[in-house]
CSV table of C-alpha atoms in Angstrom, one decimal:
chain,number,residue,atom,x,y,z
A,1,MET,CA,104.1,83.3,137.2
A,2,ALA,CA,103.1,83.7,133.7
A,3,LYS,CA,104.7,86.6,132.1
A,4,TYR,CA,102.0,87.8,129.7
A,5,VAL,CA,98.9,86.4,130.2
A,6,MET,CA,97.1,88.0,132.8
A,7,GLU,CA,93.7,86.4,133.1
A,8,ILE,CA,91.5,83.1,131.1
A,9,GLY,CA,88.4,83.5,130.9
A,10,GLU,CA,85.4,85.2,128.9
A,11,VAL,CA,87.5,88.0,128.8
A,12,SER,CA,91.3,86.8,128.4
A,13,LYS,CA,93.8,89.3,129.3
A,14,VAL,CA,97.4,89.3,127.7
A,15,LYS,CA,99.8,92.6,128.5
A,16,LEU,CA,102.8,92.9,125.7
A,17,HIS,CA,105.8,95.0,127.8
A,18,GLY,CA,109.3,95.0,126.7
A,19,HIS,CA,111.1,94.0,123.3
A,20,ILE,CA,109.5,91.0,122.2
A,21,ASP,CA,111.6,89.8,119.6
A,22,ALA,CA,112.1,86.6,118.2
A,23,SER,CA,114.5,86.3,121.0
A,24,ILE,CA,111.5,86.5,123.6
A,25,ALA,CA,109.0,85.8,121.5
A,26,PRO,CA,108.4,82.1,122.2
A,27,GLU,CA,107.9,82.5,125.5
A,28,LEU,CA,104.7,84.8,124.3
A,29,MET,CA,103.8,81.7,122.2
A,30,ASN,CA,103.7,79.0,125.1
A,31,GLU,CA,101.7,81.2,127.3
A,32,LEU,CA,99.2,82.1,124.5
A,33,LYS,CA,98.6,78.2,123.8
A,34,THR,CA,98.1,77.5,127.2
A,35,LEU,CA,95.4,80.0,126.8
A,36,ILE,CA,94.0,78.9,123.0
A,37,ALA,CA,93.7,75.2,125.2
A,38,ARG,CA,91.0,76.9,127.3
A,39,LYS,CA,89.2,78.3,124.4
A,40,SER,CA,85.6,77.3,124.7
A,41,GLU,CA,85.4,79.4,127.4
A,42,ILE,CA,86.8,82.3,125.5
A,43,LYS,CA,84.4,85.4,123.9
A,44,LYS,CA,87.1,88.0,123.9
A,45,LEU,CA,90.8,87.7,123.9
A,46,VAL,CA,92.7,91.9,124.9
A,47,PHE,CA,96.2,92.5,124.1
A,48,PHE,CA,96.9,95.3,126.0
A,49,ALA,CA,100.1,96.9,124.6
A,50,GLU,CA,100.5,100.3,126.0
A,51,GLU,CA,103.6,98.9,127.7
A,52,LEU,CA,105.0,97.3,124.7
A,53,GLU,CA,107.9,99.3,123.5
A,54,TYR,CA,109.1,97.0,120.3
A,55,ILE,CA,107.5,94.0,118.3
A,56,ALA,CA,108.8,92.2,115.4
A,57,SER,CA,107.4,89.5,113.2
A,58,ALA,CA,107.5,86.7,115.8
A,59,GLY,CA,105.5,88.3,118.1
A,60,ILE,CA,103.1,89.4,115.7
A,61,ARG,CA,103.0,85.6,114.4
A,62,SER,CA,101.7,84.9,118.0
A,63,VAL,CA,99.4,86.8,117.6
A,64,VAL,CA,97.9,85.5,114.0
A,65,PHE,CA,98.4,82.2,115.9
A,66,ALA,CA,96.5,82.8,118.7
A,67,LYS,CA,93.4,84.9,116.6
A,68,GLN,CA,93.6,81.7,113.4
A,69,LYS,CA,93.4,78.9,116.8
A,70,LEU,CA,90.2,80.5,118.3
A,71,GLY,CA,88.2,81.0,115.4
A,72,ALA,CA,86.2,83.9,113.7
A,73,ASN,CA,83.4,84.1,117.4
A,74,VAL,CA,86.5,85.5,119.2
A,75,GLN,CA,87.2,88.9,119.1
A,76,VAL,CA,90.8,89.9,119.5
A,77,TYR,CA,91.1,93.7,121.0
A,78,LEU,CA,94.8,95.3,121.1
A,79,ILE,CA,94.7,98.1,123.1
A,80,GLY,CA,96.8,101.2,123.6
A,81,ALA,CA,99.9,100.3,121.4
A,82,SER,CA,101.9,102.9,120.4
A,83,ASP,CA,102.3,104.5,116.5
A,84,THR,CA,105.2,102.8,116.0
A,85,VAL,CA,104.7,99.2,117.4
A,86,LEU,CA,100.9,99.9,115.6
A,87,ASP,CA,102.9,100.6,112.1
A,88,VAL,CA,104.7,97.4,112.3
A,89,PHE,CA,101.5,95.7,112.7
A,90,LYS,CA,100.0,97.6,110.1
A,91,MET,CA,102.7,96.6,107.2
A,92,THR,CA,101.3,93.2,108.0
A,93,GLY,CA,98.2,93.8,107.7
A,94,ILE,CA,97.5,92.5,110.5
A,95,ASP,CA,95.6,95.2,112.0
A,96,LYS,CA,92.7,94.8,110.0
A,97,PHE,CA,91.5,91.6,112.2
A,98,LEU,CA,91.7,92.9,114.8
A,99,THR,CA,89.8,95.6,117.9
A,100,VAL,CA,92.2,98.5,117.7
A,101,GLN,CA,91.4,101.0,120.3
A,102,ASN,CA,93.3,103.6,122.8
A,103,SER,CA,91.9,102.3,125.6
A,104,PHE,CA,89.5,98.6,126.4
A,105,GLU,CA,85.5,99.7,125.2
A,106,GLY,CA,84.9,96.2,125.7
B,1,MET,CA,129.9,103.7,111.6
B,2,LEU,CA,129.6,99.5,112.4
B,3,LYS,CA,132.1,97.6,110.3
B,4,ASN,CA,131.9,94.0,109.8
B,5,VAL,CA,131.5,93.2,113.7
B,6,ALA,CA,131.0,89.9,114.7
B,7,PHE,CA,128.7,87.8,117.1
B,8,PRO,CA,128.3,84.6,117.3
B,9,ALA,CA,125.1,83.3,115.5
B,10,LYS,CA,122.8,82.8,118.5
B,11,ARG,CA,119.2,84.1,119.3
B,12,GLU,CA,120.3,85.1,123.4
B,13,LEU,CA,122.5,87.8,121.4
B,14,LEU,CA,119.9,88.8,119.4
B,15,PRO,CA,118.8,91.7,121.8
B,16,GLU,CA,122.9,92.6,122.3
B,17,MET,CA,123.4,92.8,117.9
B,18,LEU,CA,119.6,94.6,117.5
B,19,LYS,CA,121.0,97.0,119.7
B,20,LYS,CA,124.2,97.9,118.7
B,21,ILE,CA,122.5,98.7,115.1
B,22,THR,CA,120.0,100.8,117.2
B,23,ASP,CA,122.2,102.5,118.8
B,24,GLU,CA,124.2,103.5,115.6
B,25,ILE,CA,121.0,104.1,113.5
B,26,ASP,CA,120.1,106.6,116.2
B,27,LYS,CA,123.0,109.0,115.6
B,28,TYR,CA,121.5,109.6,112.1
B,29,VAL,CA,117.6,108.8,111.6
B,30,LYS,CA,115.9,110.8,114.3
B,31,ASP,CA,112.2,109.9,113.0
B,32,SER,CA,110.7,107.3,115.5
B,33,LYS,CA,108.9,105.2,112.8
B,34,TRP,CA,111.8,105.1,110.6
B,35,LEU,CA,114.3,104.3,113.6
B,36,ASN,CA,111.8,101.3,114.7
B,37,ARG,CA,111.2,100.0,110.9
B,38,LEU,CA,114.7,99.6,110.7
B,39,LYS,CA,115.1,97.9,113.5
B,40,VAL,CA,112.7,95.3,112.7
B,41,CYS,CA,114.4,95.0,109.6
B,42,SER,CA,117.4,94.1,110.8
B,43,GLU,CA,116.1,91.6,113.3
B,44,GLU,CA,114.0,89.5,110.7
B,45,ILE,CA,117.4,89.1,108.6
B,46,LEU,CA,119.1,88.3,111.6
B,47,ILE,CA,117.2,85.7,113.0
B,48,ASN,CA,116.8,84.4,109.3
B,49,ILE,CA,120.8,83.6,109.9
B,50,ILE,CA,120.8,82.6,113.2
B,51,ASP,CA,118.1,80.3,112.8
B,52,TYR,CA,119.2,78.5,109.0
B,53,SER,CA,122.3,79.6,107.9
B,54,GLY,CA,124.5,77.2,109.9
B,55,SER,CA,126.9,80.2,109.6
B,56,ASP,CA,128.3,80.5,113.6
B,57,LYS,CA,129.1,84.0,113.0
B,58,VAL,CA,127.4,87.0,111.7
B,59,TYR,CA,128.6,90.0,110.4
B,60,ILE,CA,126.9,93.5,110.6
B,61,THR,CA,127.7,96.2,108.8
B,62,CYS,CA,126.3,100.2,108.4
B,63,GLU,CA,127.0,103.1,107.8
B,64,PHE,CA,125.5,106.6,106.7
B,65,LEU,CA,126.0,107.7,103.0
B,66,ASP,CA,126.2,111.3,104.6
B,67,ALA,CA,126.1,112.4,100.6
B,68,GLU,CA,123.0,110.6,99.2
B,69,LYS,CA,121.3,110.4,102.5
B,70,THR,CA,121.3,107.1,102.5
B,71,LEU,CA,121.2,104.2,105.1
B,72,ARG,CA,123.4,101.1,104.2
B,73,PHE,CA,123.0,97.9,106.2
B,74,GLU,CA,125.7,94.6,104.8
B,75,PHE,CA,124.7,91.2,107.0
B,76,ALA,CA,127.0,88.9,106.3
B,77,ASP,CA,127.7,84.8,107.2
B,78,GLU,CA,129.3,81.9,106.5
B,79,GLY,CA,126.7,79.4,106.3
B,80,THR,CA,124.9,77.5,103.6
B,81,PRO,CA,125.1,79.9,100.1
B,82,TYR,CA,121.4,81.4,100.2
B,83,ASN,CA,119.9,83.7,99.0
B,84,PRO,CA,116.6,85.1,100.6
B,85,LEU,CA,115.8,87.3,97.9
B,86,GLU,CA,114.7,84.4,95.8
B,87,GLU,CA,112.0,83.6,98.3
B,88,LYS,CA,108.5,84.2,96.8
B,89,SER,CA,107.0,86.0,100.0
B,90,GLU,CA,104.2,84.2,100.1
B,91,VAL,CA,102.9,86.8,102.6
B,92,ASP,CA,98.8,88.4,100.9
B,93,ILE,CA,98.4,91.3,103.4
B,94,ASP,CA,94.6,91.3,102.0
B,95,ALA,CA,94.3,87.5,103.2
B,96,ASP,CA,91.5,86.3,105.0
B,97,ILE,CA,92.9,85.6,109.0
B,98,ASP,CA,92.7,82.2,107.9
B,99,GLU,CA,94.0,82.1,104.9
B,100,ARG,CA,97.2,84.2,106.7
B,101,SER,CA,100.6,82.0,106.7
B,102,ILE,CA,102.0,82.6,109.8
B,103,GLY,CA,105.9,82.1,107.8
B,104,GLY,CA,106.9,84.5,105.5
B,105,LEU,CA,106.5,87.8,107.3
B,106,GLY,CA,109.9,88.5,107.8
B,107,ILE,CA,111.1,88.7,104.3
B,108,PHE,CA,107.7,90.8,103.4
B,109,LEU,CA,108.7,93.3,106.1
B,110,TYR,CA,112.5,93.9,104.9
B,111,THR,CA,112.1,93.7,101.2
B,112,THR,CA,108.9,96.1,101.8
B,113,MET,CA,110.0,98.7,104.1
B,114,MET,CA,113.8,98.9,102.3
B,115,ASP,CA,114.6,100.5,99.2
B,116,LYS,CA,116.5,98.2,98.0
B,117,MET,CA,118.3,94.5,98.6
B,118,GLU,CA,120.7,93.2,96.8
B,119,TYR,CA,122.6,89.5,97.7
B,120,ARG,CA,125.6,87.9,96.7
B,121,TYR,CA,127.8,85.3,97.5
B,122,ALA,CA,131.9,85.8,98.1
B,123,ASN,CA,135.1,84.9,99.6
B,124,GLY,CA,132.9,82.2,101.0
B,125,LYS,CA,130.0,84.1,102.7
B,126,ASN,CA,126.5,84.9,101.9
B,127,HIS,CA,126.5,89.2,101.6
B,128,LEU,CA,123.0,90.9,102.0
B,129,ILE,CA,123.0,94.2,101.3
B,130,ALA,CA,119.5,96.3,102.8
B,131,ILE,CA,120.1,100.3,101.4
B,132,LYS,CA,117.3,102.9,102.6
B,133,LYS,CA,117.6,106.3,101.4
B,134,PHE,CA,115.8,109.2,103.4
B,135,SER,CA,114.2,112.0,101.6
B,136,GLY,CA,112.0,115.3,102.7
B,137,LYS,CA,110.6,115.1,105.8
B,138,GLU,CA,110.4,111.1,106.3
B,139,ALA,CA,113.1,111.3,108.6
B,140,MET,CA,116.1,113.7,109.5
B,141,ALA,CA,119.4,112.6,109.0
B,142,VAL,CA,122.2,114.5,111.5
B,143,ALA,CA,126.0,113.5,110.2
B,144,GLU,CA,127.2,117.2,110.7
């Protein structure tokens, strides 16, 4: 059973949770590769981050990787990220390529 | 204060290293944003040492210099002499997503967040020193 990817489809859902440091991030990346393999089905990719306590560059790279592989026609969301988590996304400038919302509005 | 605390340079021990560091800085820094930023910086430096230095161990020092309201980190390893600060960061935060390199983010983050970074090679070790000075209400340092 996947640890992060909850659903693959037109609206694909990924639940980011806990601490995603460099020792954990490869698991996220592997799951995202499985998701990306079905990219023709995907119109939106939603990262739910309400339970994400910590992320560093290794985890953010996974999000960038997904965004790049899915292409411009797939909208990528970041939902419910805490201020501290969002702060790291903002420092990298990656937040500009994501639709950042408190709760998923579609 | 952490003084030259040694850990085997292994990825699976990264959470343990980060916990040791955050337990220490939690004594001094009360601003959650800066606590998180300092943890991120520590991770980025440590993972570079673990993945690329070839060293069996990593040595961590973290001290709060009360008079200067400054946190000083020192990360040392016995690997190949290497100054990461000479790496030109290729991160352009204004670049289009498809042009964004997925490498170089780590060094970009810690050189951006920290006030001062220094590197030296001495006694067979790489030493990377990271300084963060707190001022005003940016973070509340408590070293009573």
